[in-house]
Short mmCIF file of C-alpha atoms in Angstrom, two decimals:
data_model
loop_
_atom_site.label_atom_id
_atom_site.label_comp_id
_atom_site.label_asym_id
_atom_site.label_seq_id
_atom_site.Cartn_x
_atom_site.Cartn_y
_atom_site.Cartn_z
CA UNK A 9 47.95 54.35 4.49
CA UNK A 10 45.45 56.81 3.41
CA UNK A 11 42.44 58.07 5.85
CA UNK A 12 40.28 56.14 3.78
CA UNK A 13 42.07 52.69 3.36
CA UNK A 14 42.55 53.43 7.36
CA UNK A 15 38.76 53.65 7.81
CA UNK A 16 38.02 50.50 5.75
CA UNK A 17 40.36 48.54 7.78
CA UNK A 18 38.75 49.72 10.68
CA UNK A 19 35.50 47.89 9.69
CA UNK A 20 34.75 44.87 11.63
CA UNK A 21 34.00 41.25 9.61
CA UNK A 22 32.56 38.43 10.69
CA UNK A 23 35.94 36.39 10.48
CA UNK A 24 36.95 39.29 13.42
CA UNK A 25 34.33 38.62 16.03
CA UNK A 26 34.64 35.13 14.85
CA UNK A 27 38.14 35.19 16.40
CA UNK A 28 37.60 37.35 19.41
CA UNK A 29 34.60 35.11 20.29
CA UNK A 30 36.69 32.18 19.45
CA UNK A 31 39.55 33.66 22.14
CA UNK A 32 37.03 34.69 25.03
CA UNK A 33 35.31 30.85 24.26
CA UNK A 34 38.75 29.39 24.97
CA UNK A 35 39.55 31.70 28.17
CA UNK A 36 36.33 31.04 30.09
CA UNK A 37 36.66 27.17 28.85
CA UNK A 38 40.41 26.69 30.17
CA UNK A 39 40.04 29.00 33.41
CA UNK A 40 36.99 26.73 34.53
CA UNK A 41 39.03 23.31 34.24
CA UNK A 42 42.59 23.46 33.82
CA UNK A 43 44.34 22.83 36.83
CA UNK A 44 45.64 26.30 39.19
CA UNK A 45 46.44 27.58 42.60
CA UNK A 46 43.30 28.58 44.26
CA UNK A 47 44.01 32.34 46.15
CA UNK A 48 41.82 34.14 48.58
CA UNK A 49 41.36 37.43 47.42
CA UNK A 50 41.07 40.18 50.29
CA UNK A 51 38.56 40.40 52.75
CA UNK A 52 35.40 42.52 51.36
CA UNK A 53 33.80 45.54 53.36
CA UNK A 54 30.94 42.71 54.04
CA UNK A 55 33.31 40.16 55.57
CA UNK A 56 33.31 38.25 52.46
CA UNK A 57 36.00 37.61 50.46
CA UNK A 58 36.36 35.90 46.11
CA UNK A 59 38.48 33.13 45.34
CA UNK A 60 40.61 33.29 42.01
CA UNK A 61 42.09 30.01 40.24
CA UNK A 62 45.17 31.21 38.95
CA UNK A 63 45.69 28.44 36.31
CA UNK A 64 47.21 31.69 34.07
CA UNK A 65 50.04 30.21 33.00
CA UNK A 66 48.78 26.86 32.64
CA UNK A 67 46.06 28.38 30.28
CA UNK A 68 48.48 30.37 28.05
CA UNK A 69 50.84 27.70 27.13
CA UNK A 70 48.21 25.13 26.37
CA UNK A 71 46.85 27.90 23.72
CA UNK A 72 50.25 28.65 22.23
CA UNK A 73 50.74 25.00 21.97
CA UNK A 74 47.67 24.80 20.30
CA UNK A 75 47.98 27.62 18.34
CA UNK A 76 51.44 26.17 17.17
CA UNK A 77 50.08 23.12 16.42
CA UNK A 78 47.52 24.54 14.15
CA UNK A 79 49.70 26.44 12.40
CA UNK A 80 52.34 23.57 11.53
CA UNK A 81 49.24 21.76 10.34
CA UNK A 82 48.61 24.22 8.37
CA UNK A 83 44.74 25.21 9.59
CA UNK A 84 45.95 28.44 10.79
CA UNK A 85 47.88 31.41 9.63
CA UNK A 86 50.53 32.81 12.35
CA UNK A 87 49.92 35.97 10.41
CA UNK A 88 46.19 36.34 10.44
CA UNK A 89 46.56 38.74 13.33
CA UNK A 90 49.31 41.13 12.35
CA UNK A 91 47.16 41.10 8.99
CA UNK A 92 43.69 42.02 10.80
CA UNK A 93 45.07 44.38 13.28
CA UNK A 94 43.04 47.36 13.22
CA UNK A 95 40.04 45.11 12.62
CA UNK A 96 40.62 43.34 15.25
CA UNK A 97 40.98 46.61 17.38
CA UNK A 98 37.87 48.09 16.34
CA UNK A 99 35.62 44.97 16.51
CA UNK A 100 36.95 44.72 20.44
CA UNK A 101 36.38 48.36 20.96
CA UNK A 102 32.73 48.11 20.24
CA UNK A 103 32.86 44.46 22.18
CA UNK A 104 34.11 46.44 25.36
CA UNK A 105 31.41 49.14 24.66
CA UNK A 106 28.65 46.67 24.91
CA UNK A 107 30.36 44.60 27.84
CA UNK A 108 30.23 48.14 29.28
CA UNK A 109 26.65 48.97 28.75
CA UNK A 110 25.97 45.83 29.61
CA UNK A 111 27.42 45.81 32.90
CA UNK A 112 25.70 48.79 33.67
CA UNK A 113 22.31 47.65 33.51
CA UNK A 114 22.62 44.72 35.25
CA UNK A 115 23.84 46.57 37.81
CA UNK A 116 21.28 49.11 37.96
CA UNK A 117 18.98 45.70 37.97
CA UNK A 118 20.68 44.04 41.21
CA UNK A 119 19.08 43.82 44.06
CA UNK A 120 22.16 42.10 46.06
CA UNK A 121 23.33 43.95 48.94
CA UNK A 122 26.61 41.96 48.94
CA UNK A 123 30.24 43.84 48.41
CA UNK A 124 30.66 42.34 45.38
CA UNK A 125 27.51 43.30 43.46
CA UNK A 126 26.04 45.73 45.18
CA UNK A 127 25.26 48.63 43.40
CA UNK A 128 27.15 51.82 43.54
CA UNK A 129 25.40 54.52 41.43
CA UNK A 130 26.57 58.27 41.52
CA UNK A 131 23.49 60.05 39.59
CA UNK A 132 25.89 60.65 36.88
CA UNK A 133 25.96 58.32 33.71
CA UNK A 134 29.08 58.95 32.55
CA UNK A 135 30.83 58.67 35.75
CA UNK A 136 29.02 55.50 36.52
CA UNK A 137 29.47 54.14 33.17
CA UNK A 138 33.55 54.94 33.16
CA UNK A 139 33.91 53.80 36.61
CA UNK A 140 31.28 51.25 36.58
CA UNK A 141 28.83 50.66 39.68
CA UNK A 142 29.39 47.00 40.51
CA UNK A 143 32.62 45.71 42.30
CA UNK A 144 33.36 41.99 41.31
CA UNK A 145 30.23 41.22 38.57
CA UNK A 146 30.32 37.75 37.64
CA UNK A 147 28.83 35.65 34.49
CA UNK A 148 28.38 32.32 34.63
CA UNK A 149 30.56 31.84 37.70
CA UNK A 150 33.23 33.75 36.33
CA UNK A 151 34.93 36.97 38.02
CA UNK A 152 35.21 39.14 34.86
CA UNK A 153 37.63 41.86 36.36
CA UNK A 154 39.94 39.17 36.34
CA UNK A 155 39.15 37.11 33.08
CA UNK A 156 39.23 40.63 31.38
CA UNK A 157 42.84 41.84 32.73
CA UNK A 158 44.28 37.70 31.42
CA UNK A 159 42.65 38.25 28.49
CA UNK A 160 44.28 41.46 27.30
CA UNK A 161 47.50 40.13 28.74
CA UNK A 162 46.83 37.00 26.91
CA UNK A 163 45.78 38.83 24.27
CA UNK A 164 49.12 41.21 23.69
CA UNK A 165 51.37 38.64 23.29
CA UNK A 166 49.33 36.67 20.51
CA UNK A 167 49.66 40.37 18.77
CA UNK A 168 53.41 40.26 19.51
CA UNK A 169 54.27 36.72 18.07
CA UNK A 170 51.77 37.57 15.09
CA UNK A 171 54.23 40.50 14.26
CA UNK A 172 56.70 38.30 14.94
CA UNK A 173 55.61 35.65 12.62
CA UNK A 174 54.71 38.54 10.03
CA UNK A 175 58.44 40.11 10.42
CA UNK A 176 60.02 36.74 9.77
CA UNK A 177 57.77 35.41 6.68
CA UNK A 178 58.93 39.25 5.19
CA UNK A 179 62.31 38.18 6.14
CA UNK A 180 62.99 41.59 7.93
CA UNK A 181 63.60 40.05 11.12
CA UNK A 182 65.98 42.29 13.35
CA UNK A 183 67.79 42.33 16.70
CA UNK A 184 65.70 45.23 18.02
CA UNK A 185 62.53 42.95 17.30
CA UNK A 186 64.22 40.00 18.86
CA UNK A 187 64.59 42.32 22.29
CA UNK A 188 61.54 43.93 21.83
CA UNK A 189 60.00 40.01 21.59
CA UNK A 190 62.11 38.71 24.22
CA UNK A 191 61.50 41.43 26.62
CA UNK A 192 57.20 41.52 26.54
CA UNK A 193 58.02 37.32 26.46
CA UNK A 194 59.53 37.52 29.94
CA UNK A 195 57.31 40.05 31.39
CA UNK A 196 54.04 38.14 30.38
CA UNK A 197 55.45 35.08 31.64
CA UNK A 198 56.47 36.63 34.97
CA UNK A 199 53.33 38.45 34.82
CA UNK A 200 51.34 34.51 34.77
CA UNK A 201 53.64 32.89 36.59
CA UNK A 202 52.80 35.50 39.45
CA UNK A 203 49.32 35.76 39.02
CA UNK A 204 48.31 35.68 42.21
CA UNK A 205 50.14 38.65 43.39
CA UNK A 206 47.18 40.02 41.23
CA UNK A 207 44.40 39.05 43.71
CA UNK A 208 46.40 41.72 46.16
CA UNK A 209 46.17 44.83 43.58
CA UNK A 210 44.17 48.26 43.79
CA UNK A 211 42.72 47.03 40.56
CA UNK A 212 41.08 44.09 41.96
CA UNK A 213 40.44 45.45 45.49
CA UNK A 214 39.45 48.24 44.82
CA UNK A 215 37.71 49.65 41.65
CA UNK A 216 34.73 48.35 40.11
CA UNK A 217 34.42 46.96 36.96
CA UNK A 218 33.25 49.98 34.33
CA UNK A 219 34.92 51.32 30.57
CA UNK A 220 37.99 52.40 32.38
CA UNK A 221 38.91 48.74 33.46
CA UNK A 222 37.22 47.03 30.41
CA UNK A 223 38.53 48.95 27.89
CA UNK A 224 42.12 49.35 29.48
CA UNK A 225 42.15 45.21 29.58
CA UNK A 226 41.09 44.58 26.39
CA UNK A 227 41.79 47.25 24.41
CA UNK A 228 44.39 49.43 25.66
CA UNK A 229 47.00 46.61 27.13
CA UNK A 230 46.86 44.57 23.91
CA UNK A 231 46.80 47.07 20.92
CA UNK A 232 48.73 49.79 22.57
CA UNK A 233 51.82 47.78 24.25
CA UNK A 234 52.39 46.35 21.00
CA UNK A 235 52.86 49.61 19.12
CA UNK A 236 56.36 49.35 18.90
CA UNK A 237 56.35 45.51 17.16
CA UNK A 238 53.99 47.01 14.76
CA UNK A 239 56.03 49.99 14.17
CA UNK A 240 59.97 48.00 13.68
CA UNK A 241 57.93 46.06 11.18
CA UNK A 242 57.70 48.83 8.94
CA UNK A 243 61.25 50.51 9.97
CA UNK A 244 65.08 48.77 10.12
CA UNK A 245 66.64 49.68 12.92
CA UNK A 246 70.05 48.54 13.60
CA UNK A 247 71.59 48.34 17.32
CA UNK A 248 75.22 48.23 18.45
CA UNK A 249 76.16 45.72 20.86
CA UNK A 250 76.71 48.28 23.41
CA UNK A 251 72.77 50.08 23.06
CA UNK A 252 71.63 45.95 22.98
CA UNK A 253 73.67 45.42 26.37
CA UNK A 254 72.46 49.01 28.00
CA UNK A 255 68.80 48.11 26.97
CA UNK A 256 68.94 44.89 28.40
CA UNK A 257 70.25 46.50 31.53
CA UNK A 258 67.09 48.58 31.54
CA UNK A 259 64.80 46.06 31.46
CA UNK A 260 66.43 43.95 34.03
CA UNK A 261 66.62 46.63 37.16
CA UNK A 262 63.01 47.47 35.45
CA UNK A 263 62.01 43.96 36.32
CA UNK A 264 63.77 43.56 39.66
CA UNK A 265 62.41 46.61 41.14
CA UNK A 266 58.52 46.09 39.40
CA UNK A 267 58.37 42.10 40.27
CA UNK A 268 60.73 43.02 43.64
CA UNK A 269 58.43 45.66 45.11
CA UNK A 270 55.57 44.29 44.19
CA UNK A 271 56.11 40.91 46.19
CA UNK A 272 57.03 42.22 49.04
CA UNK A 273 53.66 43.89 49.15
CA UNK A 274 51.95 40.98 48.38
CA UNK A 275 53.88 38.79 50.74
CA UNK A 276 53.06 41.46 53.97
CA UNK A 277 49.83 41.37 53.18
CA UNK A 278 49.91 37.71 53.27
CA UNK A 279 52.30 37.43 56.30
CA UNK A 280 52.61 40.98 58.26
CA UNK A 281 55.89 39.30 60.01
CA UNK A 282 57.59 37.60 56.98
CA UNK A 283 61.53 38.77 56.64
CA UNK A 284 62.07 42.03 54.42
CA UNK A 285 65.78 41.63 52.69
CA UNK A 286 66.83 39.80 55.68
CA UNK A 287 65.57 41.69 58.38
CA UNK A 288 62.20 42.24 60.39
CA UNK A 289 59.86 44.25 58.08
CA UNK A 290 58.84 48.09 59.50
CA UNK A 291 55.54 48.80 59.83
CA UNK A 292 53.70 51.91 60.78
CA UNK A 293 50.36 52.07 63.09
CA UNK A 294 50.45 47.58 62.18
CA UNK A 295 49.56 48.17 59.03
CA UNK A 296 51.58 50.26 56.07
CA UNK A 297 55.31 48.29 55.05
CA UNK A 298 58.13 50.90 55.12
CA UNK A 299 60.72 48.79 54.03
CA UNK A 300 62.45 47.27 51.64
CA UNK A 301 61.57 48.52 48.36
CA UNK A 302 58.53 50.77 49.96
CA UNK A 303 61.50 52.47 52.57
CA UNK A 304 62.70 54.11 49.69
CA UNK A 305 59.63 55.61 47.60
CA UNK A 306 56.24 55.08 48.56
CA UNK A 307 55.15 53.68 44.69
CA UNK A 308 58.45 52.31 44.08
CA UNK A 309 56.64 49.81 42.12
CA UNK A 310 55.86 52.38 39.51
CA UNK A 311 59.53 53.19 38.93
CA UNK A 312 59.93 49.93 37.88
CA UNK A 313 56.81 49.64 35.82
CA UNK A 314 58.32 52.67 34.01
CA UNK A 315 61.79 51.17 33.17
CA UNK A 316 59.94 48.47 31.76
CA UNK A 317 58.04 50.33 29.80
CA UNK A 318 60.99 52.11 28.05
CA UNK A 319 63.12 48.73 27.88
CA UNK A 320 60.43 47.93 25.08
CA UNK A 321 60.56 51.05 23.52
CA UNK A 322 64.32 51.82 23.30
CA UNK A 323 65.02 48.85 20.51
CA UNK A 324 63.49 51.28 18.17
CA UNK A 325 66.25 53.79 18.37
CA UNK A 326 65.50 57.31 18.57
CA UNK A 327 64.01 58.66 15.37
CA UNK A 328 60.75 58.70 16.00
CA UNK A 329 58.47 59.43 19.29
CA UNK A 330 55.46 56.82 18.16
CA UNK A 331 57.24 53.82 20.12
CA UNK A 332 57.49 55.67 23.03
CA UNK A 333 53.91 56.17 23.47
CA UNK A 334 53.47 53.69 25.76
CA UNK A 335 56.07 54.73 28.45
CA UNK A 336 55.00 58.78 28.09
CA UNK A 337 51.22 57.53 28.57
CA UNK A 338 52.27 55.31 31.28
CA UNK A 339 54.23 58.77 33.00
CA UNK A 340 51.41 60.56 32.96
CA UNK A 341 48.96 57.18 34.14
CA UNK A 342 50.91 56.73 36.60
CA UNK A 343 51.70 59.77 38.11
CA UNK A 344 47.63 60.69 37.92
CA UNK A 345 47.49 56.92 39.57
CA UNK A 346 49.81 57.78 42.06
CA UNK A 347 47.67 61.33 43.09
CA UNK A 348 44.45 59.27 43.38
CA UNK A 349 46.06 56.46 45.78
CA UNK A 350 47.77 58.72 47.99
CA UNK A 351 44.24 61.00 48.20
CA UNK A 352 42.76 57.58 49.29
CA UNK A 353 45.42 56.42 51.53
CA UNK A 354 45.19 59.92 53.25
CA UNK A 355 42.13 59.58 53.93
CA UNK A 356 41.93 55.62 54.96
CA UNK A 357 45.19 55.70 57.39
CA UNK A 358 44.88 59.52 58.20
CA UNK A 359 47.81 60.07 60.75
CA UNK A 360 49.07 56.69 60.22
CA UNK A 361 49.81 57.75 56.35
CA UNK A 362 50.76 61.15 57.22
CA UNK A 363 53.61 59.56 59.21
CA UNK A 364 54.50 56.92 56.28
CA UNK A 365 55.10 60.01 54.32
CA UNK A 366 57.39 61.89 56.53
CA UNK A 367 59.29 58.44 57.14
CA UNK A 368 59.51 57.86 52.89
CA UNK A 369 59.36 61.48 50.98
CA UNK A 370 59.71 59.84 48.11
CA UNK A 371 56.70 59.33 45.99
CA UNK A 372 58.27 57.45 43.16
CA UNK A 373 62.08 58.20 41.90
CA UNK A 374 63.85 59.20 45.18
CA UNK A 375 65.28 62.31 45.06
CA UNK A 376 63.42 63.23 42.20
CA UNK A 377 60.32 62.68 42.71
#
């Protein structure tokens, strides 16, 4: 594709808002009445605390189902999205650029003093519109730091079964785009079926809702993760059984250390006492978990995050570096997350983390790292 067929495909249409409208429509609909787990997120600086429906998974199925449906009938086009891919990026580019903008001037407008929308502002406009100044803004009753991060989970996997649906109507179907398929499947499943465990991360806690969070939901995690099904569509790639069985492997001590790690967090936080692999969780100064999965690295969580990442990139061989840009920019993401949460955590716990980190060394890949 030539730069300018590329910059003509980048030009949003109607039918493209259309669709994303169509998608955000159905999210705020279905996460307001379908049936879910109500969590209580953590306890705010104000004493307050948010409660999240986590009806996820619940949501998700009943729009593939419906999406299936449609297509059978024949009123819509499994293909549409592969087709309208870099229209569809650009027109929700400029959608999280106003959401941004947006959100920054109706913070600069609150006048609540509350945890949750009170308003943080730095004197500098970039930093306050990357970061954003507001922790937990809210439209129409709905917490969009967490409708954003379902819909650009939600919205990576309707990517992923487009390219799917385009790879099989080509007839160019392949084994590495059955793994590749079967592996962002199970880990947006697991990712749903867990939702709550979401309530419990920095993400949420933490960081208010600017560009950086509303671009890296709905932009980044949907168009970016699914590089590599747009990239086997255009290249054959054949695996031996062995490479199909070791990148399987991958992915599955990816997943068991990610989905491991990260529960046991969750669960502490939950239940301070609750039985680590068996035995009495350790805990230093009441309140940081050194066990388990966090005995052995302090972001063990990230390891696994990282072997995830490259289970979805190794189906498309080695010839070429462009499916591995998601696991290099997750590295280097990850590692810069990792230096920013252990700055905080120094200075939140003090001694109490200086002694975590004499007890674990290991920041994320023991004896490496």
């Amino acid at each position: 594709m030539d730069l300018a067929a590329l910059l003509h495909a980048l030009i949003p249409s109607w039918s493209s808002v259309v669709l994303l409208g169509t998608f955000f429509a159905y999210l705020a609909i279905a996460g307001s009445i379908l049936p879910g787990k109500v969590i209580p997120g953590a306890v705010l600086p104000d004493g307050c605390r948010l409660y999240y429906r986590c009806n996820g998974l619940v949501s998700l199925l009943l729009l593939v189902a419906l999406l299936g449906l449609g297509a059978w009938m024949g009123f819509i086009r499994p293909t549409k999205i592969a087709e309208r891919g870099l229209e569809l990026l650009s027109t929700t580019f400029i959608f999280s650029t106003l959401v941004t903008l947006v959100l920054y001037a109706a913070g600069c407008n609150s006048g609540s003093k509350s945890s949750s929308l009170k308003p943080h502002l730095s004197g500098n406009l970039i930093h306050d519109l990357w970061f954003g100044i507001q922790l937990n803004p809210q439209f129409i009753g709905i917490d969009l730091k967490f409708f954003f991060v379902r819909g650009g989970m939600m919205g990576w996997l309707l990517i992923n079964l487009s390219v799917l649906a385009r790879s099989v109507q080509d007839g160019n179907l392949s084994l590495s785009m059955i793994l590749y398929q079967l592996f962002c499947v199970l880990y947006i499943l697991d990712y749903f079926v867990y939702e709550e465990y979401m309530t419990s991360t920095w993400d949420i806690i933490a960081e208010r809702l600017g560009f950086m969070l509303v671009f890296g939901d709905l932009v980044w995690i949907p168009f970016t993760f699914s590089i590599q099904g747009w990239w086997l569509l255009r290249n054959n790639v054949e695996l031996t059984t062995i490479v199909a069985i070791a990148n399987c492997c991958v992915f599955l001590i990816g997943y068991m250390v990610f989905r491991g790690a990260n529960k046991q967090k969750h669960v502490f936080k939950r239940n301070p006492k609750a039985l680590i692999w068996g035995h009495p969780p350790k805990v230093i100064g009441g309140k940081l978990l050194a066990s388990g999965y966090w005995g052995i690295a302090r972001h063990c969580n990230y390891l696994g995050d990282l072997l995830l990442a490259l289970s979805f990139s190794l189906p498309c061989g080695l010839s070429s570096p462009v499916p591995y840009f998601y696991p290099i920019y997750l590295l280097i993401l990850l590692i810069w997350r990792e230096r920013r949460d252990e700055a905080r955590c120094a200075e939140k716990y003090r001694e109490i983390w200086a002694e975590y980190c004499r007890l674990v060394p290991w920041r994320i890949l023991p004896y490496i790292y």
